[in-house]
Structures are given as C-alpha cells and as structure tokens.
Coordinates of C-alpha atoms (C1' of nucleotides) in Angstrom, one line a residue:
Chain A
X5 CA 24.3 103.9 74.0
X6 CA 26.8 105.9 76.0
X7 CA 24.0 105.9 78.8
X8 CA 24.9 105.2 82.2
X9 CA 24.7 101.5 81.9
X10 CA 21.2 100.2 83.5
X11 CA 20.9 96.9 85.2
X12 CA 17.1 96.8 85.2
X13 CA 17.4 93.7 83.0
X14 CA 20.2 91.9 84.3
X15 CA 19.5 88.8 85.7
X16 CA 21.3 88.9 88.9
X17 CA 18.7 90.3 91.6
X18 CA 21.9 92.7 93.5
X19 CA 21.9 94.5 90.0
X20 CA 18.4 94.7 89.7
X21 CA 18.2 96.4 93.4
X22 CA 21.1 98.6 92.6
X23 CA 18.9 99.6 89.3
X24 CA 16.2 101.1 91.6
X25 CA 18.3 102.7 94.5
X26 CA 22.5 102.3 93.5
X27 CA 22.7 106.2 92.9
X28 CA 23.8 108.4 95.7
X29 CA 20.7 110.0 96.7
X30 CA 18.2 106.7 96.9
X31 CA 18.7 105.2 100.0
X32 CA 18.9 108.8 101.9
X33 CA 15.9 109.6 100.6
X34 CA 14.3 106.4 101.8
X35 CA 16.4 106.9 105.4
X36 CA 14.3 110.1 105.8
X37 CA 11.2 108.4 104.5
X38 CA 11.7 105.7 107.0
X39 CA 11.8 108.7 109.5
X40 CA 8.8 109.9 108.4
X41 CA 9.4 112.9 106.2
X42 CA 7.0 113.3 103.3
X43 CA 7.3 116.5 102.1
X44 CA 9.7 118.0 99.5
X45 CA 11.0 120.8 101.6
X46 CA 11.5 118.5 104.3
X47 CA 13.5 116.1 102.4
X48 CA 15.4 119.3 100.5
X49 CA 16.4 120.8 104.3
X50 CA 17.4 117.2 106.1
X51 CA 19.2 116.2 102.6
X52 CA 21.0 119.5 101.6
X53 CA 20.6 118.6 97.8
X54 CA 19.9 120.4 94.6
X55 CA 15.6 120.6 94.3
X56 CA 16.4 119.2 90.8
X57 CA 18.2 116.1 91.7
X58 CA 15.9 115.7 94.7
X59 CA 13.0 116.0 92.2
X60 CA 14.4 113.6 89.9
X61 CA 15.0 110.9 92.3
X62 CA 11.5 110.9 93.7
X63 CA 10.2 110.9 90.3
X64 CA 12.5 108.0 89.6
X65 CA 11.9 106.2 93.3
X66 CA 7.8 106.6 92.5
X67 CA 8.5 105.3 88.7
X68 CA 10.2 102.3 90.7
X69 CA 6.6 101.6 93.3
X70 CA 9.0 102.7 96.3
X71 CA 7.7 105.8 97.3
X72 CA 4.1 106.9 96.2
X73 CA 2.3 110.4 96.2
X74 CA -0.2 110.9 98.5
X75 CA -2.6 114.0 98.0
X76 CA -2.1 115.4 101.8
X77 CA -2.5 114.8 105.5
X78 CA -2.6 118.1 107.5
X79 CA -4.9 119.5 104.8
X80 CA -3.0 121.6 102.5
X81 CA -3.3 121.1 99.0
X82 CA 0.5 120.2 98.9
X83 CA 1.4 116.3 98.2
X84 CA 3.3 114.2 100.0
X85 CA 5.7 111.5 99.3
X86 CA 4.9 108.0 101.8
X87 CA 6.6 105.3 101.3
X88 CA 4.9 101.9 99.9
X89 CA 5.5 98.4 101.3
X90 CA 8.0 97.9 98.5
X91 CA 9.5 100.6 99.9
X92 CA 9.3 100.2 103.7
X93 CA 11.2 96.4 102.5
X94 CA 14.1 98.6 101.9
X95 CA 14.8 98.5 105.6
X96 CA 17.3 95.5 106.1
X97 CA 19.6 96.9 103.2
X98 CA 19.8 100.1 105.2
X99 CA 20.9 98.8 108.7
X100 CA 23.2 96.2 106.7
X101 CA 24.9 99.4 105.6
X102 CA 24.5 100.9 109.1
X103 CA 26.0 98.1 110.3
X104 CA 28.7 97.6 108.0
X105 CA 30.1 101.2 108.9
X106 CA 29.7 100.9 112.5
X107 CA 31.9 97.2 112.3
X108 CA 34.4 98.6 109.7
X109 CA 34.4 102.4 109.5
X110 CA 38.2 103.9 110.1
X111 CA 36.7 106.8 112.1
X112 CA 33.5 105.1 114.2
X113 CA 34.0 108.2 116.2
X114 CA 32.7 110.5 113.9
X115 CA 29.4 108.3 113.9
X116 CA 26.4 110.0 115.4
X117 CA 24.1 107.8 116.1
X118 CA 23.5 103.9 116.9
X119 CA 20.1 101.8 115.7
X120 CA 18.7 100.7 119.1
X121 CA 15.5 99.2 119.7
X122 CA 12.9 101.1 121.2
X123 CA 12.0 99.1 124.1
X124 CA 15.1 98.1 125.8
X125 CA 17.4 101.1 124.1
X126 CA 20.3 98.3 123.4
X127 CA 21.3 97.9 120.0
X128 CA 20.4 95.9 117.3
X129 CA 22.3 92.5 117.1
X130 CA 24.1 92.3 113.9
X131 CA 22.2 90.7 110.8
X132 CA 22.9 87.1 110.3
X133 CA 22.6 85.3 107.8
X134 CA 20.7 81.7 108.8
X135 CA 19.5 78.5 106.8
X136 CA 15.7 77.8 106.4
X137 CA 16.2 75.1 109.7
X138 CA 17.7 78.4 111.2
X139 CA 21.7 76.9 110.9
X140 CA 24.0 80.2 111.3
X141 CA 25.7 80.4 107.8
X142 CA 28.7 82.4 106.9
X143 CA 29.2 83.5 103.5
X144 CA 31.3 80.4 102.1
X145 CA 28.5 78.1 103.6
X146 CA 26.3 79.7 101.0
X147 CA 25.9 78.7 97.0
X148 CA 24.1 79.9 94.4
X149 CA 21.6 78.1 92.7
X150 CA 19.8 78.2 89.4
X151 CA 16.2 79.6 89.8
X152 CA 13.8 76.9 89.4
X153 CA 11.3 77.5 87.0
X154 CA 7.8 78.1 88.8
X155 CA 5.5 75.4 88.3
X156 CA 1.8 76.5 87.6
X157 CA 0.0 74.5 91.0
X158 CA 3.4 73.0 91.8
X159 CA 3.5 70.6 95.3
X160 CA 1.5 73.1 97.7
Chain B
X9 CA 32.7 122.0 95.2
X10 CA 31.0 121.0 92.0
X11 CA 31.9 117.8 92.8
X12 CA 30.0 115.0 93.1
X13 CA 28.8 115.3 97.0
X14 CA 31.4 113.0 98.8
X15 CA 29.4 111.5 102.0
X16 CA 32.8 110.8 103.8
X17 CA 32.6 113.4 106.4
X18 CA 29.3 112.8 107.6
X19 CA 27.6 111.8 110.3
X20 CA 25.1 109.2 109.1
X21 CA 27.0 105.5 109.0
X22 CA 24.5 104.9 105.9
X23 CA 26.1 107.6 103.8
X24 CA 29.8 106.7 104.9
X25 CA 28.8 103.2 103.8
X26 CA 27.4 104.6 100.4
X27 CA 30.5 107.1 100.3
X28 CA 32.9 103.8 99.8
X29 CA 30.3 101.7 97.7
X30 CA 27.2 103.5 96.3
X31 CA 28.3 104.0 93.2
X32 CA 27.1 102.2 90.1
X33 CA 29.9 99.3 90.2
X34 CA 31.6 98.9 93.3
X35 CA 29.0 95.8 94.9
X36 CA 28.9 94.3 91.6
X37 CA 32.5 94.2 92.0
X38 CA 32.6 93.3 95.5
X39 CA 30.2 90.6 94.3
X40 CA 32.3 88.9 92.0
X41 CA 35.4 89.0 94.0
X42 CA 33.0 87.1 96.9
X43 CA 32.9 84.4 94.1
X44 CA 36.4 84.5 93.9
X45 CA 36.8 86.5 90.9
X46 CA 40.5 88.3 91.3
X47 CA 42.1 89.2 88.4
X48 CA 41.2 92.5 86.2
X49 CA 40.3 91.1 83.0
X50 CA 38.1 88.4 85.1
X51 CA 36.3 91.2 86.7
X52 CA 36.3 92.8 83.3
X53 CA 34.4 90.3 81.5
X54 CA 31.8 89.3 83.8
X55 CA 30.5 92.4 84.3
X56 CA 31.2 93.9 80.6
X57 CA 32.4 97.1 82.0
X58 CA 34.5 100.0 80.5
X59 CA 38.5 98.6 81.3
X60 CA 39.1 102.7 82.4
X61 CA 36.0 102.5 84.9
X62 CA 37.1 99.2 86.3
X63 CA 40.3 100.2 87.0
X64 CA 39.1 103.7 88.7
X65 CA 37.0 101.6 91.3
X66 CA 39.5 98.9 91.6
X67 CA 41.7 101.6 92.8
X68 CA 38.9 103.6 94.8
X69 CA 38.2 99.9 96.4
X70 CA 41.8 99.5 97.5
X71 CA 41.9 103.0 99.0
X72 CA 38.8 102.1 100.8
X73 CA 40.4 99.3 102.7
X74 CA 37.7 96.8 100.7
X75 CA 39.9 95.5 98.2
X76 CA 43.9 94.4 98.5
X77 CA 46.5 93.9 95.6
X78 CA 47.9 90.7 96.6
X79 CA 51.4 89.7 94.3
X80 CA 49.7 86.3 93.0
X81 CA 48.5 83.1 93.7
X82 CA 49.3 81.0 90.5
X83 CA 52.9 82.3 89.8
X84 CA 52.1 84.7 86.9
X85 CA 53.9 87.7 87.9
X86 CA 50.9 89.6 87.3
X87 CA 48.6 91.1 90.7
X88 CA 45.4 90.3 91.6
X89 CA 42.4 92.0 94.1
X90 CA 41.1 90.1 97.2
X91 CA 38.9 91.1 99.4
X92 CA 39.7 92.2 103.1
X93 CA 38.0 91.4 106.5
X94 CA 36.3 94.8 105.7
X95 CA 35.2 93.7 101.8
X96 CA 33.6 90.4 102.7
X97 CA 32.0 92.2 105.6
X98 CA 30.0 93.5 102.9
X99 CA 28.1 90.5 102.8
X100 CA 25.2 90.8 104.7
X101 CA 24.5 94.6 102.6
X102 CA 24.5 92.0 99.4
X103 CA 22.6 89.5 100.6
X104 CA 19.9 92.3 101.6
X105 CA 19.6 93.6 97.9
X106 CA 19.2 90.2 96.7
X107 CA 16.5 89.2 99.2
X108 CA 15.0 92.9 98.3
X109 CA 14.6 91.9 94.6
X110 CA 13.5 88.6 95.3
X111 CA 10.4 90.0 97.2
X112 CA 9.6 93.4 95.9
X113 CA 11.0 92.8 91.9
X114 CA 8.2 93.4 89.6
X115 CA 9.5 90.4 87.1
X116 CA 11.0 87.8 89.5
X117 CA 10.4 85.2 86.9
X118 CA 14.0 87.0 85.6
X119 CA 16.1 86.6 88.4
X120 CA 18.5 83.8 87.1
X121 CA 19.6 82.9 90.4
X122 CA 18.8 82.0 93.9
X123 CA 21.0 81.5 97.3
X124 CA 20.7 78.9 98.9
X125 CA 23.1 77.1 102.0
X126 CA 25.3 74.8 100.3
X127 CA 24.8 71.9 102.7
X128 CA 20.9 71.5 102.6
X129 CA 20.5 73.5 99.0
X130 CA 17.6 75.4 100.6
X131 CA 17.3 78.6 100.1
X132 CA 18.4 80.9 103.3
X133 CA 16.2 82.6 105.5
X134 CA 15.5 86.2 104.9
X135 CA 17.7 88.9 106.8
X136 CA 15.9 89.6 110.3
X137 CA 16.2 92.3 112.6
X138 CA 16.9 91.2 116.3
X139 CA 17.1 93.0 119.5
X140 CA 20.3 92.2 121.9
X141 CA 18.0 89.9 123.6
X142 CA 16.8 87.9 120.3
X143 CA 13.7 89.8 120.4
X144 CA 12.4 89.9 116.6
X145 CA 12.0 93.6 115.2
X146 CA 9.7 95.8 112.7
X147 CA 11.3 99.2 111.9
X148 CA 8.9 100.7 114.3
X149 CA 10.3 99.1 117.2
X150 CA 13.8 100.9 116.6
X151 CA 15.1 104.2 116.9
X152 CA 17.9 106.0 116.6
X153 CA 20.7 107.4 120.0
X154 CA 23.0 109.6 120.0
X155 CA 26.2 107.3 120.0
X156 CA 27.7 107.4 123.6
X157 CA 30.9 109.2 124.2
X158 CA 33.2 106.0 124.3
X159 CA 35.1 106.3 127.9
X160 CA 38.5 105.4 128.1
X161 CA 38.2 101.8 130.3
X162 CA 34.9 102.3 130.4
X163 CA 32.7 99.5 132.6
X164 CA 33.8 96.1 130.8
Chain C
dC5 C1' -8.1 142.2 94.1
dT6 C1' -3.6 143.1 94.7
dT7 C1' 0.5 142.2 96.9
dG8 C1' 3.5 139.3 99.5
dT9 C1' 5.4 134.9 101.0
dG10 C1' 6.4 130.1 101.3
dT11 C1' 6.2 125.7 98.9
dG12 C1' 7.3 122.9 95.2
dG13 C1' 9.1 122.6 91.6
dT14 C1' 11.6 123.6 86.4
dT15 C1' 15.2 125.6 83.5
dG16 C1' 20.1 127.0 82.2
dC17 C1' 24.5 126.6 82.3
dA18 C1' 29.2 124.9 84.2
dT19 C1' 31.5 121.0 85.7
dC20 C1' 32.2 116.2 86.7
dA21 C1' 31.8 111.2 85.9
dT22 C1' 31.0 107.6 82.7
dA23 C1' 31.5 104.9 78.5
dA24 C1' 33.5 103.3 74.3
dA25 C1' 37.4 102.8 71.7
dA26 C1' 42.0 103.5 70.6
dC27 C1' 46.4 103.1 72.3
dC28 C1' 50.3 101.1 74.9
dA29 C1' 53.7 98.5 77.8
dA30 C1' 54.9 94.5 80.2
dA31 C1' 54.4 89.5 80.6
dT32 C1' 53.7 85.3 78.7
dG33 C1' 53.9 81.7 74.9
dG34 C1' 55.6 79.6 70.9
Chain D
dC18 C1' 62.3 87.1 69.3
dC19 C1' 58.0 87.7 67.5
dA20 C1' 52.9 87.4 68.5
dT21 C1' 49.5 87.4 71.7
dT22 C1' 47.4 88.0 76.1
dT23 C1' 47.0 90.8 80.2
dG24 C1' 46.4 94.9 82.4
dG25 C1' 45.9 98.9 82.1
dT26 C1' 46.0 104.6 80.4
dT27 C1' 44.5 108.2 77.1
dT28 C1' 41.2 110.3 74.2
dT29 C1' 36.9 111.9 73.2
dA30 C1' 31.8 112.1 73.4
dT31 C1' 28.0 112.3 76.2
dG32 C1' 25.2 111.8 80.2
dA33 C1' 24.6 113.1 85.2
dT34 C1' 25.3 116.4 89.0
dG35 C1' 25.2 120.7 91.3
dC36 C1' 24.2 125.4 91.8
dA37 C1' 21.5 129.4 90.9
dA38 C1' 18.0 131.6 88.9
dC39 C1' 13.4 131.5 87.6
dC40 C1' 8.5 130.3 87.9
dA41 C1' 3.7 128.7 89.1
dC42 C1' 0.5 127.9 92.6
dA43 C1' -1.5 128.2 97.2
dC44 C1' -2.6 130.9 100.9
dA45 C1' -2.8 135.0 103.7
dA46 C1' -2.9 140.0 104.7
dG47 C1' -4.4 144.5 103.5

DNA sequence: CTTGTGTGGTTGCATCATAAAACCAAATGG
DNA sequence: CCATTTGGTTTTATGATGCAACCACACAAG
C-alpha cells in the first residue's frame, strides 16, 4: 500500500482527528462553514481552490458526519452543505490554531483579523488547559493514561 | 505555481498555522517530541514513517522555528530535535484534537489513551472559550475584527 | 421550445508529494 | 579495525493536487 498512510485506525485520538481534517483544505472549509457559507460556489470564491478538490473534501468531510447536505434554504433546488454538531465541535481546534499564530507567527503584522467576542469586542483569552477541580495545568503537569475499559452500568 | 498551495502569505492566522503544520506528519511529530522523543530513529520508530519523509519535516520543522537541532544531551556526538517556546506552544492545538476525538469519534472504545493531570490522575477539563473578562463562550458569541493598526507607544 | 446563463459539479492531463526500499557515510562498539 | 547502529540521501513507483476544459441541470428570457 503506497497509499498516503491513513490514521483512521490508530489508536492515538490526535491521529484519528488528523484522519478526518489533517489535509490542507479541511479546516478552511470548516472556517467558512463556521461563517456560515453553505454553498459550493460560495466556498469555491472565499477558498480560491480547484472545484475538484473542493468537491472531494466535502465528499470526504460529509463521509466523516462533519458537514451534511441539506436539500436548500432560500428555495432553489441547489443543496447546501451545514455543518453537524460533530462539526460545529471542531471550533476549539480552530482558535487553538488562531491562537497559536497570533502568539508565535514571525510576521503578526500580516494578520488580518483577531477573534473577539461579540459583546464586549475584546479578544478571546487564550485556551487553557485546566484540571477537572479547575487547577491551571501546563503541559508537563499533564500524563497520559491508559483508557479504562467502559464498564457496562459502571458506578453512576 | 503547480505547487501545492502554500498558505504562508495569507491573511487568515488559521492557514499560517496549517501552512507550518497541516501536513500529514508534522503534529504527530510535534507530539512525540512533547513526550520527549528527540532523536531521528526514535521519532522514526514510533510513528513507522518513511526515514526520507521524516527527515523532509524534521527539516521543514526547524525552518519553521518549531523544532531546534540541539548538539546532544547524552554525549553521543550525534544531534537531536527539541522543541522551541514556539513548538510546545503547539500544545493547546493538540490537546483540542484529542478532546475532538474523544467526543465526536465514532469508535471511542479504540482510543488507547486518555490525558489526564498527573497530580490527581483525572482526566483534564475540556478546552473552553473565555472572554477577557472570564465570560464563557459559544462560537456564536464571537466574531471576527479587523486587527488594529498597532501604534508605535500606543496607550500602555 | 429553444437559447442563454449561472450553479455545481466531473474528467483529463501535468506536476508535485509521498512511500517503500535500496544505498551510504559517519559514529559507535567490540 | 571490522561489524553494527545511527542518521540520513537516492531511486523509483504511485497517489494527491491543481488547472483547465467539459458537462448536466435548473432557471429565465424570448
């Protein structure tokens, strides 16, 4: 198999996640989704891809349960592309990567835009990573643990 | 420009982030070296990559400012590849995937591993989006600015 | 109903990146 | 000093990407 290698079934879950959206077209895709563009043309002008590689990635990202194909909305017989919650959970990964650029980039300058919130227009505070009693962990404070198998009606 | 699309000059921090690292390999490597894996044919056997693709992102990861070639660390004369500030800022963009596949993966029951914070062994909260004022946010409470011309000695 | 136009794709190449395996040189190890 | 490990590069085959051309369908005008 000279295939580009999949991860689908590796068992790390950061291999899995880069199985569904680790190519260079994924996570735009599901930027403008976010956004709320729908439609293949839309994507195709904001993008500036090839209409087959944009094709095939909403083929693959629908094949995946991110994105799903609605029949319309404005009532043409066209279909549209809406993201699923699957989908929509894709958010964090995108504004760690937003983040991560704005911290680190060599030319911030050339960034257009910053993530603020839309009531106060300040920016987002960085993501932090915190323990489940809501301890502030860095990345040596963490550890990783084998899964524990699931009980069937375990404690709970 | 046949080329693979290079994201580099543009204005979205999301694409400059997947310019340096949305390729198939680079986080996996990234990941390994944020377990402290630093030598080639480490990297090479725990991910069971191609030796001639490993060393392509190895160098790409250096030239990004992600990776350094430090001279050594047990007195081999051979070289190994730590991460900079910039690499292990890359944490938080990891961490998301993982919590993504954790939540959204349609067989969790083969993710091997899960993180947890090393003093308490629970595992850590997920990633949450926070305004400035620890306000907690859906993607529909943020939007994007234009990034504000920085001012030379601007106010504070 | 025929022609035109925009949307939403698919199909053909040319080129690039990736993968596996062979090869190779320097550093160690005995 | 000879064998093996380490850390790669080269070679070659194949898959993925990108561009352009083509095409099918919906819809509208004449």
């Amino acid at each position: 198999m000279v295939k580009r290698t999949s991860f689908a079934g590796d068992a790390c879950p950061i291999a899995r996640s880069l199985d569904a959206l680790g190519d260079w077209w994924s996570l735009l895709i599901i930027r403008e989704a976010l956004f709320g563009v729908r439609r293949f043309g839309e994507f195709q002008n904001k993008l500036g891809m090839a209409k087959n590689i944009l094709a095939a990635r909403l083929r693959s990202l629908v094949d995946h349960g991110i994105l799903e194909t609605a029949p319309a909305s404005d009532g043409s017989a066209y279909q549209e592309y809406v993201l699923t919650p699957k989908g929509r959970g894709t958010f964090p990964i995108l504004v760690a990567l937003r983040q991560w650029s704005e911290e680190f980039d060599d030319r911030p300058e050339e960034i257009a835009t910053i993530l603020v919130d839309r009531e106060k227009g300040r920016p987002v505070k960085k993501l932090e990573m915190r323990a489940a009693d809501g301890r502030l962990l860095s990345p040596a404070d963490t550890t990783l643990k084998p899964r524990p198998t699931p009980r069937r009606r375990s404690a709970r």
